[in-house]
């Protein structure tokens, strides 16, 4: 492992996920943009909605872990060391944050708060 | 005093940022990194040349080399010669044998990886004539070359085991993961049946060089795990027969596997090489220092001797003396992969007569070096790139865990993620690499993109 090229990771992920990769990237970028626009429009965070989105995010994190276990043919007792816990936390965290942002934006654009 | 403190502080910062880089690698990569390349040559302009390059063999090494050559040459004639239409992702065989993937997981077609501008002659090479700078195909067609890259792979010599019949794999307790995707699937049925009943399970490796020396160990561990999961471990005896006095060629890995086998109650016999087999009576006969030893079994994973293909063995290309001469491995310099006697000939992949690993990871690191030397030759320069023997093996130690073993010619461990993925630790993350990231990385390699 001498040199690293981020493009190679893109290629590998593309090979791994196929068209799903672009869908995920689209969802991530789209969700983030919608979230940012909502923030600007509402000039802040709506705490009540955020809590609901975070609750949904917990489910998203679990879902990400289930997906990961399924794709990698593993069970739930396979973690063997710190690197594994790191990966589990990473997958859970990405699922959580990703779905929280998407859910927050979705709720926000569906029923905007009137001020 | 302050100056010294500043220096220390700078050093700490530097190491912290190196650590962060490693972390980022992990986060960004997920995992597929162990096959990833140095990408120095990518930006280079194309080299204009009329050279005729013949690549014998369109497996992992042949296709990866063709992709890289096609990408970097303009006007050259590049010809792949191989009669096989299917392409097999061989690192997946163990997963099929473990019942985790269907046979179709490893099968694709050669055609989908043949790069644009490369000719593919759908015939096997029957004769190598390095003195006359040509190869001859099965149909008698002579193909002259300026440069030859031999990537024929190797031959599984089942015929060298009296009593062995490949048509019987999957029946009567006979398994052999290596033979083919279908045989790996049949082996899974045999092994699963054994895991339901128990009995004696025999594991072994051949006395020759072999592809992926970790695979026989992996399958032993996987069988052990299935027996435990089905509550039948107490009814089974597992015996691993090593061909020499070690379990793995890298001493530190060998010791680790010895400890794991001890932990899992796998019995080990050293210096036992399968000599013949009676499929009807389920008895294997091993060559040993004390003479032939008979061993009954209820399940066996036969791994045949491996040698260079006949066309290579019958040519002037193999080593002329030493341990590799008998089996026909090609006499190349282990750092440049260039032939020691014919300097316009290179060998990459399984057929190369070099000390370590016949694996996809070896291919990944050998091909760019051989290609670089070939291109330098065309350009009238000398290449300084060298292959250090790097290879890697995600050594499965139970379902859901593996050890990421990476090493070089000197038996050094060369971990890609030092401090994060310990090389001799049984980890889920390594299993995730094996099951998720390895195949996409491999396919990218075939296309010359990784």
Coordinates of N, CA, C and O in Angstrom, one line a residue, chain B residues 3 93 375:
Chain B
X3 N 13.3 24.8 21.6 CA 13.4 24.3 20.3 C 13.1 22.8 20.2 O 12.4 22.3 19.4
X93 N -14.2 -19.2 -4.6 CA -14.5 -20.7 -4.5 C -14.7 -21.1 -3.0 O -15.6 -21.9 -2.8
X375 N 7.4 -2.0 -21.0 CA 7.3 -0.6 -21.6 C 8.7 0.1 -21.7 O 9.0 0.7 -22.7

